[in-house]
């Protein structure tokens, strides 16, 4: 098994290093986090490098790279302190619309290529339907040649600034046999109201409650095939969980390196704290977790490139990396001591961000449930 990156992948990674060295991005990220603002200038710089089109085919102006390349790029971005969680739409966002959307929908979304702007997101979660997606109550009704959308969604990522949202709703005409379909909704339509929510972490990407009050749509606004909503988002969930896990790994690596540099500089009792065995033990455990995360993620990336990744693989990555990365960041904060909790060190931000990811994108409990079922299914 060859773990060496190809020349092309090395060039991508080198490009990331060059970009991150061009200016003090950390000051910008800290400001965006403080103000709960999307770091559009940074994402635009990535988009200008073509990274928003990394997985797109050359036919559509993309780089036609795979998930292993994506993993290498995202890991390096995270290691250098970038908030890769704001990028999770980019790897598959264009491809999803190209695969499922109408030509009109495709044209609207592809216009965002290379801009770094947020473009669209899915709206699935509701006040009464989190992990239990089958309890969705948002519905659509056909009347006089129009379609009317009613209901509410909550904890919808990016929705304060995305111009479009793809809403999963049930057919009100089929109460006994639920039919779940998705609708491509312009957020400026009458009847759509988004209220921004405050979060513990991941503050550079918005989170909203959205109410749909008799929002008038047309049949052409359907996204994908009618009744196929669940099947489509299942694949999206797997990729989202992998991307979240990849983000967690990069962030943890950054915290680890920050803590290691500090441990080799901070002097107590006449020597650097890195000389003390209790501190060395922390770094040993952190290194083990980082290596396990890396191997798990790159194996899953390879599986994805070869059509072999399963929901079980995605759940394993999401659960393990969310927890292991949080442990690494927590240990890094312990090493940093006072500056980790009372100052403006970026590891403080990482700690907040990673705690959210044990819930966001699929809770720990749902990942364990998914993985356990997948493992036992292998032996039936």
Short mmCIF file of C-alpha atoms in Angstrom, two decimals:
data_model
loop_
_atom_site.label_atom_id
_atom_site.label_comp_id
_atom_site.label_asym_id
_atom_site.label_seq_id
_atom_site.Cartn_x
_atom_site.Cartn_y
_atom_site.Cartn_z
CA UNK A 1 0.00 0.00 0.00
CA UNK A 2 1.47 3.33 -1.11
CA UNK A 3 0.73 6.29 1.17
CA UNK A 4 2.69 8.74 -0.99
CA UNK A 5 0.75 11.61 -2.56
CA UNK A 6 0.97 11.95 -6.32
CA UNK A 7 2.83 14.88 -7.87
CA UNK A 8 -0.52 16.52 -8.66
CA UNK A 9 -1.73 16.11 -5.09
CA UNK A 10 1.54 17.53 -3.76
CA UNK A 11 1.04 20.58 -5.98
CA UNK A 12 -2.43 21.12 -4.53
CA UNK A 13 -1.05 20.89 -0.99
CA UNK A 14 1.84 23.22 -1.84
CA UNK A 15 -0.66 25.72 -3.24
CA UNK A 16 -2.53 25.65 0.07
CA UNK A 17 0.69 26.34 1.99
CA UNK A 18 1.46 29.27 -0.30
CA UNK A 19 -2.02 30.74 0.16
CA UNK A 20 -1.95 30.39 3.94
CA UNK A 21 1.49 32.06 4.06
CA UNK A 22 0.39 35.10 2.07
CA UNK A 23 -1.13 36.91 5.04
CA UNK A 24 -2.16 36.59 8.67
CA UNK A 25 -5.37 34.69 8.03
CA UNK A 26 -5.75 33.87 11.72
CA UNK A 27 -6.58 37.49 12.56
CA UNK A 28 -9.27 37.41 9.87
CA UNK A 29 -10.68 34.09 11.10
CA UNK A 30 -10.78 35.34 14.70
CA UNK A 31 -12.67 38.45 13.60
CA UNK A 32 -15.16 36.40 11.56
CA UNK A 33 -15.70 34.06 14.51
CA UNK A 34 -16.21 36.98 16.89
CA UNK A 35 -18.76 38.59 14.57
CA UNK A 36 -20.37 35.33 13.38
CA UNK A 37 -19.49 36.21 9.78
CA UNK A 38 -18.84 33.92 6.84
CA UNK A 39 -15.15 34.30 5.75
CA UNK A 40 -16.03 35.02 2.14
CA UNK A 41 -12.71 36.64 1.27
CA UNK A 42 -10.85 33.48 2.28
CA UNK A 43 -13.26 31.13 0.51
CA UNK A 44 -13.04 33.30 -2.61
CA UNK A 45 -9.25 32.89 -2.56
CA UNK A 46 -9.72 29.11 -2.48
CA UNK A 47 -12.33 29.28 -5.25
CA UNK A 48 -9.94 31.30 -7.41
CA UNK A 49 -7.51 28.37 -7.07
CA UNK A 50 -10.29 26.11 -8.36
CA UNK A 51 -10.83 24.32 -5.07
CA UNK A 52 -14.59 24.89 -5.11
CA UNK A 53 -14.59 22.75 -8.27
CA UNK A 54 -12.16 20.10 -7.04
CA UNK A 55 -14.57 17.21 -7.61
CA UNK A 56 -16.25 18.63 -10.70
CA UNK A 57 -15.49 17.11 -14.07
CA UNK A 58 -13.41 19.06 -16.57
CA UNK A 59 -16.52 19.29 -18.73
CA UNK A 60 -18.00 21.64 -16.13
CA UNK A 61 -14.81 23.58 -15.50
CA UNK A 62 -13.66 21.43 -12.62
CA UNK A 63 -10.38 19.78 -11.68
CA UNK A 64 -11.78 16.22 -11.86
CA UNK A 65 -9.91 15.22 -8.68
CA UNK A 66 -11.01 12.55 -6.23
CA UNK A 67 -11.67 12.22 -2.54
CA UNK A 68 -8.08 11.29 -1.70
CA UNK A 69 -6.98 14.60 -3.20
CA UNK A 70 -9.78 16.33 -1.32
CA UNK A 71 -8.62 14.68 1.91
CA UNK A 72 -5.04 15.85 1.38
CA UNK A 73 -6.12 19.43 0.66
CA UNK A 74 -8.65 19.68 3.51
CA UNK A 75 -6.22 18.13 5.99
CA UNK A 76 -3.55 20.69 5.10
CA UNK A 77 -6.00 23.57 5.28
CA UNK A 78 -7.09 22.42 8.72
CA UNK A 79 -3.52 21.88 9.91
CA UNK A 80 -2.76 25.49 9.00
CA UNK A 81 -5.75 26.78 10.95
CA UNK A 82 -8.40 27.31 8.26
CA UNK A 83 -12.06 26.85 9.26
CA UNK A 84 -12.75 24.08 6.75
CA UNK A 85 -16.23 23.56 8.20
CA UNK A 86 -17.40 26.54 6.14
CA UNK A 87 -16.40 24.67 2.97
CA UNK A 88 -18.49 21.56 3.34
CA UNK A 89 -20.93 22.62 0.60
CA UNK A 90 -18.15 22.94 -1.94
CA UNK A 91 -16.95 19.35 -2.48
CA UNK A 92 -20.31 18.04 -3.65
CA UNK A 93 -22.62 21.02 -3.91
CA UNK A 94 -22.21 21.58 -7.63
CA UNK A 95 -22.26 17.87 -8.47
CA UNK A 96 -25.49 17.32 -6.53
CA UNK A 97 -27.27 20.03 -8.49
CA UNK A 98 -25.84 18.81 -11.80
CA UNK A 99 -27.12 15.33 -11.00
CA UNK A 100 -30.54 16.18 -9.56
CA UNK A 101 -31.46 19.67 -10.72
CA UNK A 102 -33.36 21.04 -13.67
CA UNK A 103 -31.44 23.12 -16.19
CA UNK A 104 -32.79 26.29 -14.62
CA UNK A 105 -31.62 25.18 -11.16
CA UNK A 106 -28.23 24.15 -12.54
CA UNK A 107 -27.75 27.54 -14.20
CA UNK A 108 -28.58 29.37 -10.97
CA UNK A 109 -26.11 27.38 -8.87
CA UNK A 110 -23.28 27.10 -11.39
CA UNK A 111 -23.23 30.90 -11.57
CA UNK A 112 -21.58 30.79 -8.12
CA UNK A 113 -18.58 28.79 -9.36
CA UNK A 114 -15.35 30.59 -8.54
CA UNK A 115 -17.00 33.27 -6.37
CA UNK A 116 -16.59 31.84 -2.87
CA UNK A 117 -20.16 32.87 -2.06
CA UNK A 118 -22.56 30.54 -0.31
CA UNK A 119 -25.04 29.17 -2.81
CA UNK A 120 -27.48 26.58 -1.42
CA UNK A 121 -28.03 24.05 1.31
CA UNK A 122 -30.50 21.36 2.30
CA UNK A 123 -33.23 21.99 4.87
CA UNK A 124 -34.26 18.75 6.55
CA UNK A 125 -34.19 19.05 10.36
CA UNK A 126 -37.34 20.24 12.13
CA UNK A 127 -38.26 21.00 15.76
CA UNK A 128 -39.86 17.55 16.03
CA UNK A 129 -37.65 15.70 13.56
CA UNK A 130 -33.94 15.62 14.21
CA UNK A 131 -32.43 12.15 14.02
CA UNK A 132 -35.96 10.85 13.39
CA UNK A 133 -36.22 12.17 9.84
CA UNK A 134 -39.40 10.15 9.30
CA UNK A 135 -41.28 12.54 11.59
CA UNK A 136 -41.03 15.50 9.22
CA UNK A 137 -44.16 17.66 9.21
CA UNK A 138 -43.31 20.35 6.65
CA UNK A 139 -45.67 19.69 3.75
CA UNK A 140 -46.56 20.73 0.24
CA UNK A 141 -50.05 21.06 -1.23
CA UNK A 142 -51.02 21.32 -4.88
CA UNK A 143 -53.79 23.80 -5.67
CA UNK A 144 -54.85 25.50 -8.90
CA UNK A 145 -51.66 24.59 -10.74
CA UNK A 146 -49.40 25.85 -7.96
CA UNK A 147 -47.57 24.21 -5.05
CA UNK A 148 -47.76 25.64 -1.53
CA UNK A 149 -45.10 24.92 1.08
CA UNK A 150 -45.88 25.13 4.80
CA UNK A 151 -43.94 24.23 7.92
CA UNK A 152 -40.71 25.03 9.71
CA UNK A 153 -37.11 23.87 9.74
CA UNK A 154 -34.48 24.42 12.41
CA UNK A 155 -30.68 24.33 12.83
CA UNK A 156 -30.26 24.80 9.07
CA UNK A 157 -26.61 25.49 8.29
CA UNK A 158 -25.60 28.44 6.07
CA UNK A 159 -29.21 29.52 5.67
CA UNK A 160 -28.77 33.16 6.73
CA UNK A 161 -26.89 33.92 3.52
CA UNK A 162 -27.62 31.21 0.96
CA UNK A 163 -29.92 32.52 -1.78
CA UNK A 164 -31.43 29.07 -2.32
CA UNK A 165 -32.50 26.24 -0.05
CA UNK A 166 -33.58 22.69 -0.96
CA UNK A 167 -36.45 21.81 1.37
CA UNK A 168 -37.59 18.29 2.14
CA UNK A 169 -41.35 18.12 2.64
CA UNK A 170 -44.11 15.53 2.69
CA UNK A 171 -47.05 15.41 0.29
CA UNK A 172 -50.11 16.64 2.21
CA UNK A 173 -52.31 14.62 -0.16
CA UNK A 174 -50.80 11.34 1.07
CA UNK A 175 -51.08 11.33 4.89
CA UNK A 176 -51.24 7.54 5.28
CA UNK A 177 -48.33 6.70 2.99
CA UNK A 178 -45.77 9.50 3.40
CA UNK A 179 -44.18 10.76 0.20
CA UNK A 180 -41.09 12.89 0.79
CA UNK A 181 -39.90 15.19 -1.98
CA UNK A 182 -37.57 18.15 -2.19
CA UNK A 183 -38.22 21.65 -3.44
CA UNK A 184 -35.76 24.25 -4.70
CA UNK A 185 -36.76 27.45 -2.90
CA UNK A 186 -35.59 31.00 -3.49
CA UNK A 187 -35.03 32.43 0.00
CA UNK A 188 -36.36 35.83 -1.13
CA UNK A 189 -39.83 34.44 -1.85
CA UNK A 190 -42.79 35.82 0.12
CA UNK A 191 -43.59 33.61 3.10
CA UNK A 192 -39.99 32.54 3.80
CA UNK A 193 -38.62 33.83 7.10
CA UNK A 194 -35.17 32.88 8.44
CA UNK A 195 -34.20 33.69 12.04
CA UNK A 196 -30.53 33.42 12.91
CA UNK A 197 -29.57 31.27 15.91
CA UNK A 198 -26.54 31.77 18.15
CA UNK A 199 -24.21 28.77 18.53
CA UNK A 200 -21.48 27.60 20.88
CA UNK A 201 -19.11 27.07 17.95
CA UNK A 202 -18.90 26.91 14.15
CA UNK A 203 -19.82 30.59 14.25
CA UNK A 204 -18.41 31.46 10.84
CA UNK A 205 -21.27 29.52 9.26
CA UNK A 206 -24.79 30.64 10.06
CA UNK A 207 -27.54 28.51 11.53
CA UNK A 208 -31.21 29.43 11.25
CA UNK A 209 -34.76 28.50 12.01
CA UNK A 210 -36.79 28.87 8.81
CA UNK A 211 -40.56 29.23 8.60
CA UNK A 212 -42.44 28.57 5.35
CA UNK A 213 -45.86 30.23 5.39
CA UNK A 214 -47.83 29.28 2.30
CA UNK A 215 -44.80 29.77 0.07
CA UNK A 216 -45.97 29.60 -3.54
CA UNK A 217 -43.93 27.33 -5.82
CA UNK A 218 -44.34 25.76 -9.23
CA UNK A 219 -43.87 22.17 -10.38
CA UNK A 220 -40.59 23.19 -12.01
CA UNK A 221 -39.24 23.96 -8.54
CA UNK A 222 -39.16 20.30 -7.56
CA UNK A 223 -35.60 19.12 -6.91
CA UNK A 224 -34.99 15.63 -8.23
CA UNK A 225 -37.77 13.09 -8.55
CA UNK A 226 -40.96 13.17 -6.53
CA UNK A 227 -40.84 10.74 -3.62
CA UNK A 228 -37.06 10.35 -3.85
CA UNK A 229 -36.13 12.79 -1.09
CA UNK A 230 -34.94 10.23 1.44
CA UNK A 231 -32.88 8.27 -1.07
CA UNK A 232 -31.09 11.37 -2.29
CA UNK A 233 -30.17 12.76 1.12
CA UNK A 234 -28.89 9.38 2.31
CA UNK A 235 -25.88 9.69 -0.01
CA UNK A 236 -25.53 13.35 0.96
CA UNK A 237 -25.45 12.37 4.65
CA UNK A 238 -22.59 9.94 4.03
CA UNK A 239 -20.48 12.53 2.24
CA UNK A 240 -21.33 15.22 4.80
CA UNK A 241 -20.23 12.95 7.65
CA UNK A 242 -16.98 12.18 5.90
CA UNK A 243 -16.29 15.88 5.29
CA UNK A 244 -17.08 16.73 8.92
CA UNK A 245 -14.67 14.01 10.08
CA UNK A 246 -11.99 15.33 7.74
CA UNK A 247 -12.50 18.83 9.09
CA UNK A 248 -12.19 17.53 12.66
CA UNK A 249 -8.88 15.84 11.86
CA UNK A 250 -7.29 18.94 10.36
CA UNK A 251 -8.43 21.13 13.23
CA UNK A 252 -7.07 18.67 15.80
CA UNK A 253 -3.72 18.55 14.01
CA UNK A 254 -3.46 22.34 14.18
CA UNK A 255 -4.19 22.34 17.92
CA UNK A 256 -1.65 19.55 18.44
CA UNK A 257 1.12 21.48 16.67
CA UNK A 258 0.28 24.68 18.54
CA UNK A 259 0.47 22.83 21.85
CA UNK A 260 3.72 21.06 20.91
CA UNK A 261 5.43 24.35 20.05
CA UNK A 262 4.23 25.84 23.32
CA UNK A 263 5.38 22.83 25.37
CA UNK A 264 8.87 23.22 23.94
CA UNK A 265 8.98 26.92 24.86
CA UNK A 266 7.10 27.28 28.15
CA UNK A 267 9.47 27.06 31.11
CA UNK A 268 8.41 25.98 34.60
CA UNK A 269 10.60 24.71 37.43
CA UNK A 270 13.65 25.60 35.39
CA UNK A 271 12.87 23.59 32.23
CA UNK A 272 10.41 23.43 29.37
CA UNK A 273 7.18 21.68 30.29
CA UNK A 274 7.69 19.28 27.38
CA UNK A 275 10.40 17.66 29.48
CA UNK A 276 7.85 16.46 32.04
CA UNK A 277 6.55 12.94 31.54
CA UNK A 278 2.90 13.84 32.19
CA UNK A 279 3.04 16.30 29.29
CA UNK A 280 4.84 13.74 27.11
CA UNK A 281 2.08 11.24 27.86
CA UNK A 282 -0.52 13.69 26.56
CA UNK A 283 1.36 14.09 23.30
CA UNK A 284 1.75 10.33 22.91
CA UNK A 285 -2.02 9.85 23.19
CA UNK A 286 -2.71 12.79 20.89
CA UNK A 287 -0.32 11.41 18.25
CA UNK A 288 -1.98 7.98 18.39
CA UNK A 289 -5.42 9.50 17.82
CA UNK A 290 -4.21 11.72 14.99
CA UNK A 291 -2.61 8.78 13.21
CA UNK A 292 -5.73 6.64 13.63
CA UNK A 293 -7.89 9.45 12.25
CA UNK A 294 -5.61 9.98 9.26
CA UNK A 295 -5.53 6.30 8.33
CA UNK A 296 -9.29 5.93 8.71
CA UNK A 297 -10.03 9.01 6.63
CA UNK A 298 -7.64 8.29 3.78
CA UNK A 299 -8.88 4.69 3.58
CA UNK A 300 -12.46 5.97 3.37
CA UNK A 301 -11.43 8.54 0.76
CA UNK A 302 -9.87 5.75 -1.30
CA UNK A 303 -13.06 3.71 -0.88
CA UNK A 304 -15.14 6.66 -2.04
CA UNK A 305 -12.99 7.12 -5.14
CA UNK A 306 -13.51 3.43 -5.93
CA UNK A 307 -17.23 3.31 -5.18
CA UNK A 308 -16.75 1.24 -2.03
CA UNK A 309 -17.56 3.62 0.82
CA UNK A 310 -20.62 2.65 2.85
CA UNK A 311 -22.85 4.38 5.38
CA UNK A 312 -21.02 2.34 8.01
CA UNK A 313 -17.67 3.77 6.89
CA UNK A 314 -19.04 7.32 7.00
CA UNK A 315 -20.55 6.77 10.45
CA UNK A 316 -17.29 5.30 11.76
CA UNK A 317 -15.33 8.31 10.49
CA UNK A 318 -17.84 10.80 11.87
CA UNK A 319 -18.03 9.23 15.33
CA UNK A 320 -14.37 8.45 15.83
CA UNK A 321 -12.96 11.67 14.40
CA UNK A 322 -15.46 13.94 16.17
CA UNK A 323 -14.58 12.36 19.51
CA UNK A 324 -10.85 11.80 18.97
CA UNK A 325 -10.36 15.29 17.57
CA UNK A 326 -12.20 16.82 20.51
CA UNK A 327 -9.99 14.84 22.90
CA UNK A 328 -6.87 16.09 21.10
CA UNK A 329 -8.01 19.71 21.24
CA UNK A 330 -9.01 19.34 24.88
CA UNK A 331 -5.55 17.96 25.70
CA UNK A 332 -3.94 20.77 23.72
CA UNK A 333 -5.92 23.27 25.75
CA UNK A 334 -4.73 21.59 28.95
CA UNK A 335 -1.13 21.96 27.81
CA UNK A 336 -1.68 25.64 26.98
CA UNK A 337 -3.07 26.24 30.45
CA UNK A 338 -4.21 29.79 31.16
CA UNK A 339 -3.74 31.13 27.63
CA UNK A 340 -6.02 28.38 26.37
CA UNK A 341 -8.98 29.51 28.47
CA UNK A 342 -8.45 33.19 29.23
CA UNK A 343 -6.77 34.54 26.10
CA UNK A 344 -7.72 34.64 22.44
CA UNK A 345 -5.79 31.55 21.37
CA UNK A 346 -7.33 29.80 18.37
CA UNK A 347 -7.42 26.48 20.25
CA UNK A 348 -10.22 27.98 22.35
CA UNK A 349 -12.21 28.44 19.15
CA UNK A 350 -11.34 24.91 18.01
CA UNK A 351 -12.64 23.51 21.30
CA UNK A 352 -16.00 25.23 20.81
CA UNK A 353 -16.20 24.16 17.18
CA UNK A 354 -15.42 20.51 17.80
CA UNK A 355 -17.90 20.18 20.63
CA UNK A 356 -20.65 21.18 18.22
CA UNK A 357 -19.58 18.53 15.70
CA UNK A 358 -20.46 15.69 18.06
CA UNK A 359 -24.07 16.73 17.46
CA UNK A 360 -24.07 18.58 14.13
CA UNK A 361 -24.16 16.48 10.97
CA UNK A 362 -25.45 13.44 12.87
CA UNK A 363 -25.14 12.87 16.61
CA UNK A 364 -22.65 10.46 18.20
CA UNK A 365 -25.54 8.20 19.12
CA UNK A 366 -26.87 7.96 15.56
CA UNK A 367 -23.40 7.18 14.20
CA UNK A 368 -23.03 4.31 16.66
CA UNK A 369 -26.49 3.01 15.74
CA UNK A 370 -25.73 3.22 12.01
CA UNK A 371 -22.32 1.59 12.39
CA UNK A 372 -23.55 -1.20 14.64
CA UNK A 373 -26.29 -2.15 12.20
CA UNK A 374 -23.89 -2.00 9.25
CA UNK A 375 -21.37 -4.26 10.97
CA UNK A 376 -23.88 -6.93 11.93
CA UNK A 377 -25.41 -6.85 8.45
CA UNK A 378 -22.08 -8.12 7.06
CA UNK A 379 -22.60 -11.45 8.80
CA UNK A 380 -26.22 -12.18 7.97
#
